[in-house]
Amino acid sequence: QVQLVESGGGLVKPGGSLRLTCAASGFNFREYYMSWIRQAPGKGLEYIAYISNTGRYTHYADSVKGRFTISRGNANDSVTLQVSSLRAEDTAVYFCARLDTSNTHFDSWGQGTVVTVSS
Amino acid sequence: DVQMTQSPSTLSASIGDTVTITCRTSPSVFNYLAWYQHKPGKAPNLLISKASTLESGVPSRFSATGSGTEFTLTISSLHPDDVATYYCQQYDSNSVYTFGQGTKVEI
């Protein structure tokens, strides 16, 4: 079955960087757009970014544009989110999710990795 | 950008009750509306796609209707396992995905 496993979260100081990785299995990774979504403490879900199946197209929410970069490795079935210039408000659980084939909703999710931005 | 309003923010009900959650959008999102169930510490789970299509494996007590700007998720005969936060999510033509504020269902 579809499995998405995130890693790379941790405690980082304001202005710092992290590299989040999502390892995918159980489906033909090259056929699907992938995305990252986050949930800040006590808040709802927030879409952050997506990447097309070939990696040619990316899109970012305004809140992270210019600071976060999404990429993928179709050779090793992984998607990465490079998070930089981190702020306290970036503290959240970061979820990797697969977009369905119509690219209108997220049909599989990982359990998330926690990023805490604090001095 | 599409504006979304999900209500109520919290819902307290009893086992066996029928509960309804509403999501309103402005402007229309046609039928590009999905519903998710999220329990603490778990991965969110897709319940409904394209406004009313029940996903495989989702209990039939979950149903949804709507199109355009008003959508509803109904849970018939509430089970203890349904305690969770429920989110609507829309897709618009600018390739933007937006989630509702969430509805916490308590028993």
PDB file of N, CA, C and O in Angstrom, chain A residues 38-82:
ATOM      1  N   ARG A  38       1.551  21.786   6.212  1.00  0.00           N
ATOM      2  CA  ARG A  38       1.983  21.858   7.603  1.00  0.00           C
ATOM      3  C   ARG A  38       0.826  22.223   8.527  1.00  0.00           C
ATOM      4  O   ARG A  38      -0.214  22.715   8.095  1.00  0.00           O
ATOM      5  N   GLN A  39       1.041  21.948   9.814  1.00  0.00           N
ATOM      6  CA  GLN A  39       0.067  22.294  10.843  1.00  0.00           C
ATOM      7  C   GLN A  39       0.814  22.878  12.027  1.00  0.00           C
ATOM      8  O   GLN A  39       1.541  22.158  12.728  1.00  0.00           O
ATOM      9  N   ALA A  40       0.655  24.166  12.251  1.00  0.00           N
ATOM     10  CA  ALA A  40       1.255  24.819  13.410  1.00  0.00           C
ATOM     11  C   ALA A  40       0.502  24.397  14.665  1.00  0.00           C
ATOM     12  O   ALA A  40      -0.664  23.996  14.591  1.00  0.00           O
ATOM     13  N   PRO A  41       1.147  24.512  15.824  1.00  0.00           N
ATOM     14  CA  PRO A  41       0.492  24.095  17.073  1.00  0.00           C
ATOM     15  C   PRO A  41      -0.837  24.798  17.287  1.00  0.00           C
ATOM     16  O   PRO A  41      -0.918  26.031  17.223  1.00  0.00           O
ATOM     17  N   GLY A  42      -1.890  24.033  17.506  1.00  0.00           N
ATOM     18  CA  GLY A  42      -3.204  24.595  17.760  1.00  0.00           C
ATOM     19  C   GLY A  42      -3.895  25.196  16.552  1.00  0.00           C
ATOM     20  O   GLY A  42      -4.963  25.804  16.680  1.00  0.00           O
ATOM     21  N   LYS A  43      -3.302  25.015  15.379  1.00  0.00           N
ATOM     22  CA  LYS A  43      -3.854  25.619  14.159  1.00  0.00           C
ATOM     23  C   LYS A  43      -4.310  24.532  13.188  1.00  0.00           C
ATOM     24  O   LYS A  43      -4.148  23.337  13.436  1.00  0.00           O
ATOM     25  N   GLY A  44      -4.859  24.976  12.056  1.00  0.00           N
ATOM     26  CA  GLY A  44      -5.326  24.049  11.042  1.00  0.00           C
ATOM     27  C   GLY A  44      -4.247  23.708  10.031  1.00  0.00           C
ATOM     28  O   GLY A  44      -3.079  24.055  10.174  1.00  0.00           O
ATOM     29  N   LEU A  45      -4.667  23.020   8.979  1.00  0.00           N
ATOM     30  CA  LEU A  45      -3.749  22.597   7.927  1.00  0.00           C
ATOM     31  C   LEU A  45      -3.475  23.745   6.959  1.00  0.00           C
ATOM     32  O   LEU A  45      -4.386  24.500   6.618  1.00  0.00           O
ATOM     33  N   GLU A  46      -2.222  23.848   6.523  1.00  0.00           N
ATOM     34  CA  GLU A  46      -1.811  24.895   5.599  1.00  0.00           C
ATOM     35  C   GLU A  46      -1.005  24.276   4.466  1.00  0.00           C
ATOM     36  O   GLU A  46       0.067  23.703   4.699  1.00  0.00           O
ATOM     37  N   TYR A  47      -1.485  24.402   3.235  1.00  0.00           N
ATOM     38  CA  TYR A  47      -0.728  23.963   2.058  1.00  0.00           C
ATOM     39  C   TYR A  47       0.532  24.828   1.917  1.00  0.00           C
ATOM     40  O   TYR A  47       0.483  26.054   2.089  1.00  0.00           O
ATOM     41  N   ILE A  48       1.664  24.179   1.593  1.00  0.00           N
ATOM     42  CA  ILE A  48       2.929  24.905   1.452  1.00  0.00           C
ATOM     43  C   ILE A  48       3.429  24.894   0.014  1.00  0.00           C
ATOM     44  O   ILE A  48       3.780  25.940  -0.523  1.00  0.00           O
ATOM     45  N   ALA A  49       3.510  23.711  -0.608  1.00  0.00           N
ATOM     46  CA  ALA A  49       4.137  23.621  -1.914  1.00  0.00           C
ATOM     47  C   ALA A  49       3.768  22.313  -2.591  1.00  0.00           C
ATOM     48  O   ALA A  49       3.439  21.337  -1.930  1.00  0.00           O
ATOM     49  N   TYR A  50       3.856  22.338  -3.946  1.00  0.00           N
ATOM     50  CA  TYR A  50       3.762  21.081  -4.683  1.00  0.00           C
ATOM     51  C   TYR A  50       4.820  21.056  -5.781  1.00  0.00           C
ATOM     52  O   TYR A  50       5.368  22.079  -6.172  1.00  0.00           O
ATOM     53  N   ILE A  51       5.093  19.850  -6.273  1.00  0.00           N
ATOM     54  CA  ILE A  51       6.013  19.646  -7.374  1.00  0.00           C
ATOM     55  C   ILE A  51       5.374  18.658  -8.345  1.00  0.00           C
ATOM     56  O   ILE A  51       4.756  17.676  -7.925  1.00  0.00           O
ATOM     57  N   SER A  52       5.520  18.920  -9.632  1.00  0.00           N
ATOM     58  CA  SER A  52       4.925  18.052 -10.640  1.00  0.00           C
ATOM     59  C   SER A  52       5.636  16.708 -10.684  1.00  0.00           C
ATOM     60  O   SER A  52       6.705  16.528 -10.100  1.00  0.00           O
ATOM     61  N   ASN A  53       5.061  15.772 -11.417  1.00  0.00           N
ATOM     62  CA  ASN A  53       5.615  14.416 -11.450  1.00  0.00           C
ATOM     63  C   ASN A  53       7.022  14.373 -12.039  1.00  0.00           C
ATOM     64  O   ASN A  53       7.864  13.580 -11.607  1.00  0.00           O
ATOM     65  N   THR A  54       7.301  15.248 -12.996  1.00  0.00           N
ATOM     66  CA  THR A  54       8.644  15.275 -13.588  1.00  0.00           C
ATOM     67  C   THR A  54       9.588  16.196 -12.840  1.00  0.00           C
ATOM     68  O   THR A  54      10.792  16.189 -13.087  1.00  0.00           O
ATOM     69  N   GLY A  55       9.045  17.005 -11.958  1.00  0.00           N
ATOM     70  CA  GLY A  55       9.865  17.992 -11.263  1.00  0.00           C
ATOM     71  C   GLY A  55       9.964  19.313 -12.002  1.00  0.00           C
ATOM     72  O   GLY A  55      10.587  20.260 -11.513  1.00  0.00           O
ATOM     73  N   ARG A  56       9.326  19.396 -13.166  1.00  0.00           N
ATOM     74  CA  ARG A  56       9.460  20.596 -13.984  1.00  0.00           C
ATOM     75  C   ARG A  56       8.721  21.791 -13.381  1.00  0.00           C
ATOM     76  O   ARG A  56       9.143  22.939 -13.492  1.00  0.00           O
ATOM     77  N   TYR A  57       7.572  21.506 -12.744  1.00  0.00           N
ATOM     78  CA  TYR A  57       6.750  22.597 -12.222  1.00  0.00           C
ATOM     79  C   TYR A  57       6.688  22.531 -10.704  1.00  0.00           C
ATOM     80  O   TYR A  57       6.547  21.458 -10.117  1.00  0.00           O
ATOM     81  N   THR A  58       6.802  23.706 -10.097  1.00  0.00           N
ATOM     82  CA  THR A  58       6.640  23.823  -8.655  1.00  0.00           C
ATOM     83  C   THR A  58       5.717  24.993  -8.355  1.00  0.00           C
ATOM     84  O   THR A  58       5.530  25.891  -9.180  1.00  0.00           O
ATOM     85  N   HIS A  59       5.134  24.979  -7.186  1.00  0.00           N
ATOM     86  CA  HIS A  59       4.257  26.082  -6.744  1.00  0.00           C
ATOM     87  C   HIS A  59       4.412  26.192  -5.240  1.00  0.00           C
ATOM     88  O   HIS A  59       4.549  25.189  -4.537  1.00  0.00           O
ATOM     89  N   TYR A  60       4.381  27.433  -4.748  1.00  0.00           N
ATOM     90  CA  TYR A  60       4.572  27.692  -3.329  1.00  0.00           C
ATOM     91  C   TYR A  60       3.476  28.609  -2.797  1.00  0.00           C
ATOM     92  O   TYR A  60       3.010  29.515  -3.493  1.00  0.00           O
ATOM     93  N   ALA A  61       3.107  28.387  -1.552  1.00  0.00           N
ATOM     94  CA  ALA A  61       2.238  29.338  -0.870  1.00  0.00           C
ATOM     95  C   ALA A  61       3.026  30.631  -0.636  1.00  0.00           C
ATOM     96  O   ALA A  61       4.262  30.613  -0.482  1.00  0.00           O
ATOM     97  N   ASP A  62       2.305  31.747  -0.604  1.00  0.00           N
ATOM     98  CA  ASP A  62       2.964  33.036  -0.419  1.00  0.00           C
ATOM     99  C   ASP A  62       3.771  33.078   0.881  1.00  0.00           C
ATOM    100  O   ASP A  62       4.811  33.749   0.959  1.00  0.00           O
ATOM    101  N   SER A  63       3.302  32.365   1.893  1.00  0.00           N
ATOM    102  CA  SER A  63       3.939  32.417   3.212  1.00  0.00           C
ATOM    103  C   SER A  63       5.352  31.838   3.222  1.00  0.00           C
ATOM    104  O   SER A  63       6.129  32.117   4.140  1.00  0.00           O
ATOM    105  N   VAL A  64       5.697  31.036   2.216  1.00  0.00           N
ATOM    106  CA  VAL A  64       7.017  30.393   2.216  1.00  0.00           C
ATOM    107  C   VAL A  64       7.813  30.695   0.952  1.00  0.00           C
ATOM    108  O   VAL A  64       8.977  30.296   0.840  1.00  0.00           O
ATOM    109  N   LYS A  65       7.212  31.405  -0.003  1.00  0.00           N
ATOM    110  CA  LYS A  65       7.865  31.679  -1.276  1.00  0.00           C
ATOM    111  C   LYS A  65       9.187  32.402  -1.041  1.00  0.00           C
ATOM    112  O   LYS A  65       9.268  33.360  -0.265  1.00  0.00           O
ATOM    113  N   GLY A  66      10.224  31.918  -1.705  1.00  0.00           N
ATOM    114  CA  GLY A  66      11.544  32.529  -1.565  1.00  0.00           C
ATOM    115  C   GLY A  66      12.362  31.980  -0.416  1.00  0.00           C
ATOM    116  O   GLY A  66      13.568  32.233  -0.323  1.00  0.00           O
ATOM    117  N   ARG A  67      11.736  31.233   0.493  1.00  0.00           N
ATOM    118  CA  ARG A  67      12.464  30.671   1.641  1.00  0.00           C
ATOM    119  C   ARG A  67      12.507  29.143   1.594  1.00  0.00           C
ATOM    120  O   ARG A  67      13.431  28.529   2.122  1.00  0.00           O
ATOM    121  N   PHE A  68      11.491  28.532   1.011  1.00  0.00           N
ATOM    122  CA  PHE A  68      11.405  27.072   0.948  1.00  0.00           C
ATOM    123  C   PHE A  68      11.585  26.629  -0.497  1.00  0.00           C
ATOM    124  O   PHE A  68      11.159  27.315  -1.431  1.00  0.00           O
ATOM    125  N   THR A  69      12.192  25.445  -0.685  1.00  0.00           N
ATOM    126  CA  THR A  69      12.377  24.882  -2.017  1.00  0.00           C
ATOM    127  C   THR A  69      11.985  23.416  -2.001  1.00  0.00           C
ATOM    128  O   THR A  69      12.503  22.635  -1.182  1.00  0.00           O
ATOM    129  N   ILE A  70      11.086  23.042  -2.906  1.00  0.00           N
ATOM    130  CA  ILE A  70      10.672  21.649  -3.030  1.00  0.00           C
ATOM    131  C   ILE A  70      11.387  21.024  -4.221  1.00  0.00           C
ATOM    132  O   ILE A  70      11.574  21.665  -5.255  1.00  0.00           O
ATOM    133  N   SER A  71      11.831  19.788  -4.056  1.00  0.00           N
ATOM    134  CA  SER A  71      12.486  19.060  -5.135  1.00  0.00           C
ATOM    135  C   SER A  71      12.147  17.573  -4.986  1.00  0.00           C
ATOM    136  O   SER A  71      11.583  17.158  -3.963  1.00  0.00           O
ATOM    137  N   ARG A  72      12.493  16.797  -6.006  1.00  0.00           N
ATOM    138  CA  ARG A  72      12.198  15.366  -5.932  1.00  0.00           C
ATOM    139  C   ARG A  72      13.275  14.558  -6.613  1.00  0.00           C
ATOM    140  O   ARG A  72      13.984  15.052  -7.500  1.00  0.00           O
ATOM    141  N   GLY A  73      13.395  13.304  -6.195  1.00  0.00           N
ATOM    142  CA  GLY A  73      14.320  12.363  -6.808  1.00  0.00           C
ATOM    143  C   GLY A  73      13.533  11.162  -7.287  1.00  0.00           C
ATOM    144  O   GLY A  73      13.180  10.291  -6.488  1.00  0.00           O
ATOM    145  N   ASN A  74      13.249  11.124  -8.566  1.00  0.00           N
ATOM    146  CA  ASN A  74      12.464  10.004  -9.095  1.00  0.00           C
ATOM    147  C   ASN A  74      13.278   8.705  -9.148  1.00  0.00           C
ATOM    148  O   ASN A  74      12.714   7.619  -9.279  1.00  0.00           O
ATOM    149  N   ALA A  75      14.581   8.823  -9.008  1.00  0.00           N
ATOM    150  CA  ALA A  75      15.417   7.620  -8.987  1.00  0.00           C
ATOM    151  C   ALA A  75      15.311   6.902  -7.651  1.00  0.00           C
ATOM    152  O   ALA A  75      15.462   5.676  -7.577  1.00  0.00           O
ATOM    153  N   ASN A  76      15.058   7.659  -6.599  1.00  0.00           N
ATOM    154  CA  ASN A  76      14.975   7.044  -5.278  1.00  0.00           C
ATOM    155  C   ASN A  76      13.647   7.305  -4.574  1.00  0.00           C
ATOM    156  O   ASN A  76      13.507   7.124  -3.369  1.00  0.00           O
ATOM    157  N   ASP A  77      12.632   7.715  -5.359  1.00  0.00           N
ATOM    158  CA  ASP A  77      11.267   7.871  -4.839  1.00  0.00           C
ATOM    159  C   ASP A  77      11.214   8.729  -3.584  1.00  0.00           C
ATOM    160  O   ASP A  77      10.695   8.312  -2.533  1.00  0.00           O
ATOM    161  N   SER A  78      11.748   9.947  -3.700  1.00  0.00           N
ATOM    162  CA  SER A  78      11.721  10.829  -2.544  1.00  0.00           C
ATOM    163  C   SER A  78      11.402  12.259  -2.965  1.00  0.00           C
ATOM    164  O   SER A  78      11.652  12.666  -4.099  1.00  0.00           O
ATOM    165  N   VAL A  79      10.846  12.997  -2.033  1.00  0.00           N
ATOM    166  CA  VAL A  79      10.599  14.417  -2.238  1.00  0.00           C
ATOM    167  C   VAL A  79      11.184  15.158  -1.038  1.00  0.00           C
ATOM    168  O   VAL A  79      11.103  14.679   0.094  1.00  0.00           O
ATOM    169  N   THR A  80      11.778  16.290  -1.330  1.00  0.00           N
ATOM    170  CA  THR A  80      12.504  17.042  -0.306  1.00  0.00           C
ATOM    171  C   THR A  80      11.961  18.455  -0.196  1.00  0.00           C
ATOM    172  O   THR A  80      11.540  19.044  -1.199  1.00  0.00           O
ATOM    173  N   LEU A  81      11.968  18.969   1.018  1.00  0.00           N
ATOM    174  CA  LEU A  81      11.633  20.366   1.247  1.00  0.00           C
ATOM    175  C   LEU A  81      12.789  21.006   1.982  1.00  0.00           C
ATOM    176  O   LEU A  81      13.070  20.656   3.138  1.00  0.00           O
ATOM    177  N   GLN A  82      13.499  21.885   1.307  1.00  0.00           N
ATOM    178  CA  GLN A  82      14.574  22.652   1.925  1.00  0.00           C
ATOM    179  C   GLN A  82      13.937  23.895   2.542  1.00  0.00           C
ATOM    180  O   GLN A  82      13.337  24.704   1.814  1.00  0.00           O
TER     181      GLN A  82
END
